[in-house]
Each structure stands twice: as C-alpha cells, then as structure tokens.
Amino acid sequence: MSREQGQAHLDTYLAQVHRYLGGLSEAEARETLAELRSHVLDRTEGQLSPAAVEAAIAALGSPREVARLNVTERVASALETNRSALSVLRATGRLARLSLYGFFSFLVSLTGYLLAAGFLVTAVVKPFAPTRAGLWRLADPKDDFSFSLGVSNHPPPAQELLGWWIIPIGLVAGAVLAYLTWRFGVFSVRRMARGVRRPAT
Amino acid sequence: MVIKQVAPADDETGKWETQLRKGGLGLAVLATLWPGRLYGLEMLRRLDADAGLSVPEGTIYPLLSRLKAEGLVTSEWVESSAGHPRKYYALSELGRRRVRDMAAGWRAFATGLERLLAPLDGDQQ
C-alpha cells in the first residue's frame, strides 16, 4: 500500500510540474517529466515509500520552480540557435506566464514590434495610397496627444502630420524600433536565464 | 580541487563567490563526463564526492539541456537493471574539445592567481 501511495505522490507532483510547462512543446514536456521521474526513482532506489518520495521531491524543488528552471533554460537555449525577430518574440511569449518580468517583456516586445510594423507598413503604402496612409493627430479636445498611425479606408477627420515625410521617417523609425525591440527581447530572455541559474555550494 | 569557505563571507565577497561558483559549474559538470557517460544523479554524486560541490538537484537537468543544445553533450535513454529507464549523458566531440580548452584556461588562470596570492599566506600566519 505504501508503495502505491509513494507512486501516487510522485504522479501528483509530476502532474503539477506539467501544469507549469506550458512554455514547452508536448515532446519537450514529456521528456522533462520522464527525466524527473527517473531521477526520483533513482534517488529512492526504487523503494517509493511516501517518505522517500517526499524527500526526493523536496530536493528537486516546488513544481512551479522546477518548471520555471526547465522552461527558461530550454527557451533560452533555443533562442541562441535561432535569433530571428519572430523567434525572439515567441521566446518572450513562452516565458510570459512564468513571472511578472516575463509577462512585462512579452508585452513590451509585442508592442514594440506592432508599432514598428505600423511605421513600416505606413511608409511602404503611402506612395500608393497617399490619402489613406499616414500619421494623424486626432482632434480630441480632451486629449492633446492622441495619434493615429497606419492605413485606413476611412482616414480620421484630423490633421495629418509629416505628409510625405512619413516615408523616410516611417522606414527609419520602424527599422530602429524593430531592432531595439529585438535587442530588448534577447536581453530579457538571457537575463531570465541567468536569473534561474544557481551556483553550486 | 575543493573550494572551501575559510571565513564568514561579507555580502560582496559572497556575491563574488556565487558568481565564481556559477561560472565554474559548467566546467565541473562537463568534467564529470570525461571518463564516460553518466545519468543525472550519478553526476550530482560525483560532483559532491570528488569536488565537494553540492548542486541543487532541480538545476542539473536544465543545465544539461543547455549543454545539449550547445552541442557539448549527447543523451540517450537506456533501460537499466533498476527497472526504469535512465537518461545517460556523454561528452560529444565538441564537448571533449571544449572541456579540454576550459580546463587549460582554468589552470592557467588559477596558477597565475596562486602566484599573486602567495604573499597572503605569509601575512595570514
């Protein structure tokens, strides 16, 4: 009976770890859980008494912490092999649910890329649709700093800013913003990876 | 080489030692694999027994997955006599070259530092 209890305790622990492995693919999650199970079985030398399982689990750490370590290192490793803008955005997205900093990084990255895309698309479309693409300052008496950027079939009834200058300015601003967002994403993922690494004692 | 703390560390010394131990851990883990393949718990026990390094158990597998992604180690699942499969890690060719280079760098650094630190031994006695 006690062996079954130990086994059940281990299964519960692994199921809890699995819940936090959302940033990994299903294959990566299965591999991680199999390795943790193997580790506990080795550490308990197959006895699987509830006390032995509890001690092994305590040495590994809480489900959330174990998942955070595994997801962060795997995501950071994947980023080092492919650092395209999309990969960096995807990496911050995979880490978003692990911590407040991860969520913040994803939000900043998403906003940065969307704004960069807005500038670039507007600059590219402007020559073909001069009245429908641009940057407008909205005539909102309550808000002096309300702007609209992009391409629209129904441009807002507002003062257009920059005019044709949106083409060079949009291209440069979009490229610079995309680059800075990319740098921020890489920095954030690396910072999170460094944050989960623990020294030997 | 066993690193032992000989005096209570103040905050700054403690941070420095933490960084040192973080930096050396990758080399230590790779070095455990030099004689042959090992599974995770064996590595932890080897680090503890041979180097006096106690590695938090939950951190060894993320570290190994990073070393694998860098192409320094390979892994394979093997059925064991214990009745469950174990994931064994081994140094890749790149890993063997890297650990040799890292060891040479570490020894050169440590030897130079030892020479600089030699006068401290006389003052401390």
Tab-separated table of C-alpha atoms in Angstrom, chain A residues 31 34-36 38-39 41-43 45 56 59-60 69-70 73-74 77 81 194 196-201, chain B residues 18 21-22 25 39 41 44 52-59 61-62 65-66 69 77 84-87 89:
chain	number	residue	atom	x	y	z
A	31	GLU	CA	10.985	14.417	-21.920
A	34	ALA	CA	10.322	11.397	-17.790
A	35	GLU	CA	13.708	12.610	-16.600
A	36	LEU	CA	12.293	13.912	-13.317
A	38	SER	CA	13.712	8.693	-13.454
A	39	HIS	CA	15.588	10.957	-11.030
A	41	LEU	CA	13.177	6.554	-8.852
A	42	ASP	CA	16.988	6.605	-8.716
A	43	ARG	CA	17.084	8.704	-5.590
A	45	GLU	CA	16.390	3.386	-5.139
A	56	ALA	CA	13.326	13.339	-3.365
A	59	ALA	CA	15.300	18.143	-3.087
A	60	LEU	CA	14.090	18.884	-6.623
A	69	LEU	CA	14.033	26.346	-14.419
A	70	ASN	CA	13.374	23.870	-17.217
A	73	GLU	CA	16.767	27.176	-19.902
A	74	ARG	CA	15.170	25.382	-22.853
A	77	SER	CA	18.922	27.633	-25.460
A	81	THR	CA	20.322	28.808	-32.145
A	194	ARG	CA	20.849	33.970	-15.790
A	196	VAL	CA	17.355	30.876	-12.752
A	197	ARG	CA	20.925	29.558	-12.717
A	198	ARG	CA	22.048	28.537	-9.259
A	199	PRO	CA	25.628	28.176	-8.042
A	200	ALA	CA	26.996	25.012	-6.520
A	201	THR	CA	27.626	25.308	-2.787
B	18	THR	CA	28.404	32.992	-6.047
B	21	ARG	CA	30.708	29.034	-8.484
B	22	LYS	CA	28.108	29.748	-11.163
B	25	LEU	CA	29.681	24.801	-12.640
B	39	TYR	CA	22.984	9.859	-15.608
B	41	LEU	CA	22.016	11.542	-10.087
B	44	LEU	CA	25.401	15.034	-8.715
B	52	GLY	CA	32.733	18.948	-2.691
B	53	LEU	CA	30.231	20.730	-4.922
B	54	SER	CA	26.632	20.456	-3.843
B	55	VAL	CA	24.425	21.276	-6.812
B	56	PRO	CA	20.702	21.960	-6.243
B	57	GLU	CA	19.091	18.858	-7.725
B	58	GLY	CA	16.423	20.689	-9.683
B	59	THR	CA	19.046	22.677	-11.584
B	61	TYR	CA	18.633	18.883	-15.826
B	62	PRO	CA	18.049	22.425	-17.127
B	65	SER	CA	19.575	20.571	-21.576
B	66	ARG	CA	21.515	23.805	-22.230
B	69	ALA	CA	21.528	22.479	-27.058
B	77	TRP	CA	17.606	6.712	-22.797
B	84	HIS	CA	13.272	2.010	-15.080
B	85	PRO	CA	14.883	3.833	-17.999
B	86	ARG	CA	17.666	6.326	-17.323
B	87	LYS	CA	18.816	9.189	-19.466
B	89	TYR	CA	24.709	11.937	-20.889
